PDB file of C-alpha atoms and ligand atoms in Angstrom:
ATOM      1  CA  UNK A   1     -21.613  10.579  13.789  1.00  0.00           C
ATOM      2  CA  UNK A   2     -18.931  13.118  12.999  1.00  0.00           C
ATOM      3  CA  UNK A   3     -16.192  11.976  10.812  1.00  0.00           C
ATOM      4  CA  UNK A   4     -14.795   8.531  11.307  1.00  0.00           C
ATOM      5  CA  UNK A   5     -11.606   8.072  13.724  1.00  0.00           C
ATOM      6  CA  UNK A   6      -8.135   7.372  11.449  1.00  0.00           C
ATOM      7  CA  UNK A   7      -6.425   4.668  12.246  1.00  0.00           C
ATOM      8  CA  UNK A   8      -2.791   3.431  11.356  1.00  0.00           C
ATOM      9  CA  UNK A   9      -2.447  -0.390  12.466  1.00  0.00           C
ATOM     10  CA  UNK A  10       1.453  -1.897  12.976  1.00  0.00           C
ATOM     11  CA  UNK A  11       1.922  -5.305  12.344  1.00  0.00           C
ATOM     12  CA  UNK A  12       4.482  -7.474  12.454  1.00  0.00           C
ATOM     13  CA  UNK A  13       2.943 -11.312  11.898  1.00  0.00           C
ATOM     14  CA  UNK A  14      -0.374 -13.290  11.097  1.00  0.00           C
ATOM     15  CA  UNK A  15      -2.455 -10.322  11.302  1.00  0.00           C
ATOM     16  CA  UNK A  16      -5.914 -11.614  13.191  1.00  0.00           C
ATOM     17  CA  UNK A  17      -6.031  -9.165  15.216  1.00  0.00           C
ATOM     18  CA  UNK A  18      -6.194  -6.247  12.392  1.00  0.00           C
ATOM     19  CA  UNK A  19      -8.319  -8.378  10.344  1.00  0.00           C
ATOM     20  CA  UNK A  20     -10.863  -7.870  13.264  1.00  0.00           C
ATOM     21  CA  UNK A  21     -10.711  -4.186  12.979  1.00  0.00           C
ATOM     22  CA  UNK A  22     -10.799  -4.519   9.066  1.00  0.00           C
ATOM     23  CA  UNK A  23     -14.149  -6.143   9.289  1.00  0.00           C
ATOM     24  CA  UNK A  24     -15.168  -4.057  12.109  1.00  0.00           C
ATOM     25  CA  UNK A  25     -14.362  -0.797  10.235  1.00  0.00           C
ATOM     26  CA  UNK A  26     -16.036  -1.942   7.283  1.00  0.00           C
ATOM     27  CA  UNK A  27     -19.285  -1.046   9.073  1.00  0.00           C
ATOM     28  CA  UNK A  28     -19.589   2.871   9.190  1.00  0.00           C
ATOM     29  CA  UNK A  29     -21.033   3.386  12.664  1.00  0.00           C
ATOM     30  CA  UNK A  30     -18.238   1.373  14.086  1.00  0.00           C
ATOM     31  CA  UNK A  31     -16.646   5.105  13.782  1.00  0.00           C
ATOM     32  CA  UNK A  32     -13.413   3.960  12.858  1.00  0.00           C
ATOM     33  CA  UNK A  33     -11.349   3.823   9.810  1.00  0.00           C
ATOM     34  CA  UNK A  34      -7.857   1.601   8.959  1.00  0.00           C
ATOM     35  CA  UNK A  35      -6.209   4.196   6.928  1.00  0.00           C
ATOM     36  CA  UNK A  36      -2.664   2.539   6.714  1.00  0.00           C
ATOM     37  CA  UNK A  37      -0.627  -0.646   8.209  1.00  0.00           C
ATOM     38  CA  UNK A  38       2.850  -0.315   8.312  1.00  0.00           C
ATOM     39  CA  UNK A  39       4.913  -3.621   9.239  1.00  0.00           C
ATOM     40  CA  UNK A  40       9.090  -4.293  10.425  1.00  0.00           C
ATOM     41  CA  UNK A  41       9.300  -6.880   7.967  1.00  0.00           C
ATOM     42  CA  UNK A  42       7.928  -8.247   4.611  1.00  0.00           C
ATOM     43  CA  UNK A  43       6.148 -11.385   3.745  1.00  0.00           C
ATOM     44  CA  UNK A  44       4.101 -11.716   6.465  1.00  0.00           C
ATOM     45  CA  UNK A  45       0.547 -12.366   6.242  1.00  0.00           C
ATOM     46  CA  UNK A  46      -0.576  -8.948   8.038  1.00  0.00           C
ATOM     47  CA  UNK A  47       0.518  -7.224   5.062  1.00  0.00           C
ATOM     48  CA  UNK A  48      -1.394  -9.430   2.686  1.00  0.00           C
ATOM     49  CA  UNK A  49      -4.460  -9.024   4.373  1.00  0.00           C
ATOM     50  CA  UNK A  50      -4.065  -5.008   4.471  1.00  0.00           C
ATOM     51  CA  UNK A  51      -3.248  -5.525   0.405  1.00  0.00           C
ATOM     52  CA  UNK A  52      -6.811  -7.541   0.050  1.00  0.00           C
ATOM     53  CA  UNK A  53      -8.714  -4.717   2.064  1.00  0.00           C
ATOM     54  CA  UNK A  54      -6.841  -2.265  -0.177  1.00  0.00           C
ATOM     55  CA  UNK A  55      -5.489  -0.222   2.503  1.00  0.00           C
ATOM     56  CA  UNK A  56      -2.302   0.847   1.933  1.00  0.00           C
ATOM     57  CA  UNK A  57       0.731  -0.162   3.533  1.00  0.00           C
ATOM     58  CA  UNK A  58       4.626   0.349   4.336  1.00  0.00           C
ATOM     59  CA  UNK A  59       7.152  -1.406   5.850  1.00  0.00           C
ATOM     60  CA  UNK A  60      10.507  -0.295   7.945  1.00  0.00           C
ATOM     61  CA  UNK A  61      13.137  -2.512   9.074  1.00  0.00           C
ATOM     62  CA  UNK A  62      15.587  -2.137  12.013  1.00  0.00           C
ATOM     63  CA  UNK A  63      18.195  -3.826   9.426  1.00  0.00           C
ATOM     64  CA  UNK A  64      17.718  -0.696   6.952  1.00  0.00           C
ATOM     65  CA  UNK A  65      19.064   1.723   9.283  1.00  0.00           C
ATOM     66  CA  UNK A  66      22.220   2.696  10.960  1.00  0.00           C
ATOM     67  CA  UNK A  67      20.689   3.162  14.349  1.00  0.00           C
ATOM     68  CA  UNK A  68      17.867   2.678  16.873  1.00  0.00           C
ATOM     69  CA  UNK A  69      16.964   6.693  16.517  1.00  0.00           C
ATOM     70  CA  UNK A  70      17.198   6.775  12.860  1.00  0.00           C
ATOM     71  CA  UNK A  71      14.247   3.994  12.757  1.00  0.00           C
ATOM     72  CA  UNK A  72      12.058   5.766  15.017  1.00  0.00           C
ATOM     73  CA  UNK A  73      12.374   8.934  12.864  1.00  0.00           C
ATOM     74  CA  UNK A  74      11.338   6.978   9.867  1.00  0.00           C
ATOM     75  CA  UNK A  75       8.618   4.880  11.599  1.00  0.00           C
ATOM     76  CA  UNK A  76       7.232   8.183  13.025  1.00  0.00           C
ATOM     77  CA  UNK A  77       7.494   9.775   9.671  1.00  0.00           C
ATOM     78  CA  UNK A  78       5.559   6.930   7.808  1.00  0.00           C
ATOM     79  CA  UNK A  79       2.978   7.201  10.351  1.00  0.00           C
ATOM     80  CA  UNK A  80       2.342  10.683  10.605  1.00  0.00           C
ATOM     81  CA  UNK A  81       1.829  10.731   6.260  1.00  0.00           C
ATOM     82  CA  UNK A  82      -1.302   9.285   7.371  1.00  0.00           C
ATOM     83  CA  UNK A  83      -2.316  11.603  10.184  1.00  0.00           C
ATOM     84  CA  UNK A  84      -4.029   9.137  12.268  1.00  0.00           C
ATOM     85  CA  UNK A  85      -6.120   9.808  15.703  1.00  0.00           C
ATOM     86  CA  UNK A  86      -4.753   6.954  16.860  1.00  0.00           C
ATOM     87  CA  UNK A  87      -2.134   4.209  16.253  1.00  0.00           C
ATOM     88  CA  UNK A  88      -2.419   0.146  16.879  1.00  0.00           C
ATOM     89  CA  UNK A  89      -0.089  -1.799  17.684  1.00  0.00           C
ATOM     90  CA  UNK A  90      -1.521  -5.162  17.082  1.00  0.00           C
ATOM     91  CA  UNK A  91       0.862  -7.692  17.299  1.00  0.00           C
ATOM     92  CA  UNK A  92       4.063  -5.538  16.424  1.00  0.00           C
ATOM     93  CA  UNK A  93       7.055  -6.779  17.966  1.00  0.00           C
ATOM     94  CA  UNK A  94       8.589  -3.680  18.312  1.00  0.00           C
ATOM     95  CA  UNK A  95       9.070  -0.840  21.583  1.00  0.00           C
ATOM     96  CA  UNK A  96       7.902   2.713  19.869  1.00  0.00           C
ATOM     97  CA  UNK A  97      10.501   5.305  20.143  1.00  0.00           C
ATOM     98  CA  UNK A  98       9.378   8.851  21.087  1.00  0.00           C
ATOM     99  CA  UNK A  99       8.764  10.240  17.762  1.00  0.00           C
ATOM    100  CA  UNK A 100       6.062   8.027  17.598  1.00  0.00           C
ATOM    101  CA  UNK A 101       4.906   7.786  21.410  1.00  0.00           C
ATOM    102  CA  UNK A 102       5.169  11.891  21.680  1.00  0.00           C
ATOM    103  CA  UNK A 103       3.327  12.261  18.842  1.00  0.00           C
ATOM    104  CA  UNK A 104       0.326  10.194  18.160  1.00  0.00           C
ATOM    105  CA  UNK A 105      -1.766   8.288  21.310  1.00  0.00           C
ATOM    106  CA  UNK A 106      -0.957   4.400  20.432  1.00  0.00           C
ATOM    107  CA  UNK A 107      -2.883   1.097  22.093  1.00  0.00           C
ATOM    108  CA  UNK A 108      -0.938  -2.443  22.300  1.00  0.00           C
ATOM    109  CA  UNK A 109      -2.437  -5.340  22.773  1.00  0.00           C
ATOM    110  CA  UNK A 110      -0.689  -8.114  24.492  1.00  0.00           C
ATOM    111  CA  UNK A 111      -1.692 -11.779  25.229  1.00  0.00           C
ATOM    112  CA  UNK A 112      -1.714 -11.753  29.233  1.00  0.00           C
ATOM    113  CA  UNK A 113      -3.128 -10.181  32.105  1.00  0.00           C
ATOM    114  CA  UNK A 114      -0.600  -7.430  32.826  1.00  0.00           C
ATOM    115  CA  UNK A 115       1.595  -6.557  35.136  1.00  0.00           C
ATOM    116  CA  UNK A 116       2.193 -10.211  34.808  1.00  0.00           C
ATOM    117  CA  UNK A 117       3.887 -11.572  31.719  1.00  0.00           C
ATOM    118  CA  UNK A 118       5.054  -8.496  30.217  1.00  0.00           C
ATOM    119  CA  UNK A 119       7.442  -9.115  27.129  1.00  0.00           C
ATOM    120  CA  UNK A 120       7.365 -11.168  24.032  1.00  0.00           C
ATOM    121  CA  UNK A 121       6.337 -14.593  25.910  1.00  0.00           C
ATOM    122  CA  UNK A 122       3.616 -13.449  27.403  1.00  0.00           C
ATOM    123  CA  UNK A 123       1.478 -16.758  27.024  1.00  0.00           C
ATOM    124  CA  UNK A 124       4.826 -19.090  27.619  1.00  0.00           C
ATOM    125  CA  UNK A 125       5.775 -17.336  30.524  1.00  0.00           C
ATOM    126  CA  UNK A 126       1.723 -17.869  31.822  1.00  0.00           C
ATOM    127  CA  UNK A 127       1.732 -21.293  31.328  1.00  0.00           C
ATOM    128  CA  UNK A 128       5.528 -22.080  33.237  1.00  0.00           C
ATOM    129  CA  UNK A 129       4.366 -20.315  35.888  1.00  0.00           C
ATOM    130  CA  UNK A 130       1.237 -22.653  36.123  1.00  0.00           C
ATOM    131  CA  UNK A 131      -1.337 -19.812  36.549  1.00  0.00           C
ATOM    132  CA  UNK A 132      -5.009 -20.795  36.129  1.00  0.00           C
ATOM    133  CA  UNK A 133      -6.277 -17.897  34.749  1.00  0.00           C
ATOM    134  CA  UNK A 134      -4.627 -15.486  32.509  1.00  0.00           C
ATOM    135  CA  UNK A 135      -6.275 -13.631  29.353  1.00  0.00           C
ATOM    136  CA  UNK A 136      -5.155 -10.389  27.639  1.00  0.00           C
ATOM    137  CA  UNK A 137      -4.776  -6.773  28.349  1.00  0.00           C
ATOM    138  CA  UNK A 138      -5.624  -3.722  25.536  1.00  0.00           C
ATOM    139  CA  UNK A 139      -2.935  -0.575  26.816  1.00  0.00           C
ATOM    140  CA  UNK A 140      -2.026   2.835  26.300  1.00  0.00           C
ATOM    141  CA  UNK A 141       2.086   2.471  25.137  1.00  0.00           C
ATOM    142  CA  UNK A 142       4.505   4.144  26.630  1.00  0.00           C
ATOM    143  CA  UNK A 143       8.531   3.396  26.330  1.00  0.00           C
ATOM    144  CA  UNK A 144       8.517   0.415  28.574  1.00  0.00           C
ATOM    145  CA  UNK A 145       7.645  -2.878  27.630  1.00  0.00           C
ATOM    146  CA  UNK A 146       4.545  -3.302  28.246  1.00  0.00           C
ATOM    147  CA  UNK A 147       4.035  -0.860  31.427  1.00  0.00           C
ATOM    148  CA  UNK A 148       2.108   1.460  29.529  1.00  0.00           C
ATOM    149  CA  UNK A 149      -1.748   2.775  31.550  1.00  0.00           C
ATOM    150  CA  UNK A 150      -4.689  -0.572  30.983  1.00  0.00           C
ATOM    151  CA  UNK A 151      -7.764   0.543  29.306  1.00  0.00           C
ATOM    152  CA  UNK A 152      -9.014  -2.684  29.070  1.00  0.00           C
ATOM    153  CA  UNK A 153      -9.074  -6.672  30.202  1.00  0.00           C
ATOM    154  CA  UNK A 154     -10.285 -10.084  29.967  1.00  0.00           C
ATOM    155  CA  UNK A 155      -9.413 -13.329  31.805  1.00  0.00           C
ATOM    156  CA  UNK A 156      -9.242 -16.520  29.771  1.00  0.00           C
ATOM    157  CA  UNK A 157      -8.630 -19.992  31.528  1.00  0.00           C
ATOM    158  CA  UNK A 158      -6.172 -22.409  31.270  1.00  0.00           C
ATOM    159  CA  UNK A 159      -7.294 -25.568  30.884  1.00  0.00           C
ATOM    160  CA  UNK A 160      -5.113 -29.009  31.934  1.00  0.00           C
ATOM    161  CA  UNK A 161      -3.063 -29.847  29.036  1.00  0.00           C
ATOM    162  CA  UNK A 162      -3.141 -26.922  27.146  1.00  0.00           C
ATOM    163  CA  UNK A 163       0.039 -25.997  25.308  1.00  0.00           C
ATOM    164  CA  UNK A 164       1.873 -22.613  24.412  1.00  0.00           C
ATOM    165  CA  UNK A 165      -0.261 -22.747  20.880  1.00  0.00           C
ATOM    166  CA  UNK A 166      -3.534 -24.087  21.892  1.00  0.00           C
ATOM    167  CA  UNK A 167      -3.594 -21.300  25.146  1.00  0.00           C
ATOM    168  CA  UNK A 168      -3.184 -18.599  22.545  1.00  0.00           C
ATOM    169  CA  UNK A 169      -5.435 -19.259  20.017  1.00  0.00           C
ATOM    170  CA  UNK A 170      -7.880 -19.207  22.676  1.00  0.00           C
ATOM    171  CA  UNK A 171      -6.525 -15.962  24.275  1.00  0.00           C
ATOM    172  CA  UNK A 172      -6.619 -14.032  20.530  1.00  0.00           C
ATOM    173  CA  UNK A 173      -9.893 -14.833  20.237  1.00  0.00           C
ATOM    174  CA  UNK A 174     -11.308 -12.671  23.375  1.00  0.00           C
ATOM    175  CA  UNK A 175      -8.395 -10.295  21.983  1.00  0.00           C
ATOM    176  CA  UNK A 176      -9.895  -9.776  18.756  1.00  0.00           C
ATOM    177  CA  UNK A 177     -13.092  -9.317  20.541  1.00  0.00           C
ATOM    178  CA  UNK A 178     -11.417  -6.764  23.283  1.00  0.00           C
ATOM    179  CA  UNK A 179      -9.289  -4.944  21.262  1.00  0.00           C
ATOM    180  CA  UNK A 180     -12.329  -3.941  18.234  1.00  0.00           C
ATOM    181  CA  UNK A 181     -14.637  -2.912  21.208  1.00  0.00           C
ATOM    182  CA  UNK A 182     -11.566  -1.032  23.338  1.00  0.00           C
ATOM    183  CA  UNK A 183     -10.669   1.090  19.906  1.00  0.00           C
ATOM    184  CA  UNK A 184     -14.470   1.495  18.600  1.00  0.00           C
ATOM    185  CA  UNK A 185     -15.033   2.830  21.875  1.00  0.00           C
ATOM    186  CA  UNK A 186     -12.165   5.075  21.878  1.00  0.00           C
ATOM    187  CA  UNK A 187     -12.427   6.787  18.849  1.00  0.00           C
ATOM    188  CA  UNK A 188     -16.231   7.441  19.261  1.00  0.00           C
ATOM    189  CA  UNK A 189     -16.392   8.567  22.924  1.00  0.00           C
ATOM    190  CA  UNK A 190     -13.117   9.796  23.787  1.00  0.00           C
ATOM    191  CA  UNK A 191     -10.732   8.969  26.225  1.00  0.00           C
ATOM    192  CA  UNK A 192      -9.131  10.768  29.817  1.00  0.00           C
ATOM    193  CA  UNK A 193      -6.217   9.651  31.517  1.00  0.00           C
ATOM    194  CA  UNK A 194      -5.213  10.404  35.237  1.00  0.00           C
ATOM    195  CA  UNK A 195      -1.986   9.292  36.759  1.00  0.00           C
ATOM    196  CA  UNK A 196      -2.717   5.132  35.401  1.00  0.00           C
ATOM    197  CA  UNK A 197      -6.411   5.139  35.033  1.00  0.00           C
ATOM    198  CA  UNK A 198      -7.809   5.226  31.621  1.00  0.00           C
ATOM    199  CA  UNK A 199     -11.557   6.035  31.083  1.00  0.00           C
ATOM    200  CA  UNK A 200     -13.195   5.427  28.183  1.00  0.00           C
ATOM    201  CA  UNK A 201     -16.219   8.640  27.812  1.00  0.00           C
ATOM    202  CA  UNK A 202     -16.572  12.263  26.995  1.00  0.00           C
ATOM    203  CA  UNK A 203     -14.732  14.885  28.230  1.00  0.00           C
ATOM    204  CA  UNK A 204     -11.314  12.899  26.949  1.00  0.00           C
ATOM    205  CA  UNK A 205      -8.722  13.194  24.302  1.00  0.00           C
ATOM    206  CA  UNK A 206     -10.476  13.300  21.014  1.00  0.00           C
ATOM    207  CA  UNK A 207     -13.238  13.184  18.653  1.00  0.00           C
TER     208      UNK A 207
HETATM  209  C1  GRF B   1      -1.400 -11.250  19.711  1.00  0.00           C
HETATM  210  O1  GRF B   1      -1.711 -12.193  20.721  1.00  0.00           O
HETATM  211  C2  GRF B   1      -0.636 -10.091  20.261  1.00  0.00           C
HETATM  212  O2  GRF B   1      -1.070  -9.648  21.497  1.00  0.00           O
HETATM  213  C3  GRF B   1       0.730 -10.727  20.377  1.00  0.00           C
HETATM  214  O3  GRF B   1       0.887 -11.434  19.183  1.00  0.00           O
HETATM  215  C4  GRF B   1      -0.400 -11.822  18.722  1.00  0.00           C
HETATM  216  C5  GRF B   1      -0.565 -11.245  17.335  1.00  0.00           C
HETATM  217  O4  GRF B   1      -1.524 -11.942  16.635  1.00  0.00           O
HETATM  218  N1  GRF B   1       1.759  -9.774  20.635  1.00  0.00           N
HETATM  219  P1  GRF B   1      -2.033 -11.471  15.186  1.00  0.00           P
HETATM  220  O5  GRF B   1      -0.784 -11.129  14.362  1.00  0.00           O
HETATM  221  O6  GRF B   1      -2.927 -10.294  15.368  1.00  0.00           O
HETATM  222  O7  GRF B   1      -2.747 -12.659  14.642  1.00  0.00           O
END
């Protein structure tokens, strides 16, 4: 394989979901390699687990700037110092600003079967609404929250009883899962993208 695909991986909490990509990335033909996570806040375990991988990291608050713009300027700075093929979001609570959206492709991964349950309750939402199945969608971002072209999905079922917790433990795990394969198979085959249809194969966006 040609040269492994760089990857910068946001975070902003527990961090399972880029521990899967650090142990999928450890093996070379996974084609794939985590060269920087970058955070909005400190202390969280995300960060630690970059520190034990020894991947470098950096973090930028909202608090530490004057405005909206100015943070999206610095977050797309930060980022680009690593020249990545492709960005993560995996679990950061944050909307991208264009700096970093017209510049770099980016995949979010969010804890429902979009369109439905968009936003930062995505598994709350699920379970008030009393669906029966939900699961977990792997997306291109765009400036919306959560509207951004599906690459990938998987349906996970809610069982009688379950709570907010117990629901998404279960849904991260086929996210861990969906989310290593969806980027593995990105940055080795490529990528096109007409109108909202995402195909995963040659004759795409990179590599
Ligand atoms: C994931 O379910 C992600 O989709 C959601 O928050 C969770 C992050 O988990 N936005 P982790 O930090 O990767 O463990």
């Amino acid at each position: 394989m040609s040269q492994a695909g760089r990857l910068v991986v946001l975070v902003s909490g527990s961090g399972t979901n880029l521990q899967a990509l650090l142990d999928a990335s450890a093996d070379p033909s996974y084609g794939a390699t985590i060269v920087a996570v970058g955070a909005d806040r400190d202390g969280i375990e995300g960060l630690a687990r970059a520190e034990r991988a020894g991947v470098p990291t950096f973090v930028e608050k909202l608090s530490g700037y004057g405005s909206r713009a100015e943070w999206d300027a610095a977050v797309a700075a930060r980022i680009a110092a690593y020249r990545p093929d492709l960005v993560v979001s995996a679990g950061f609570m944050k909307i991208l600003g264009d700096p970093t959206l017209s510049a770099f492709p980016v995949v979010n991964t969010h804890p429902a079967l979009l369109p439905s349950f968009p936003g930062a309750h995505g598994v709350r939402d699920a379970l008030a609404h009393g669906v029966k199945v939900t699961g977990c969608t792997v997306m291109l971002a765009d400036a919306g929250v959560d509207t951004g072209p599906i690459i990938a999905q998987e349906a996970v079922r809610v069982f009688d009883g379950d709570d907010e917790h117990q629901l998404h433990e279960r849904i991260k795990t086929v996210e861990r899962e969906l989310l290593v394969d969806t980027v593995g198979r990105m940055v080795r085959e490529g990528w096109t993208v007409a109108g909202r249809t995402v195909r995963i194969g040659p004759g795409g966006e990179k590599k």
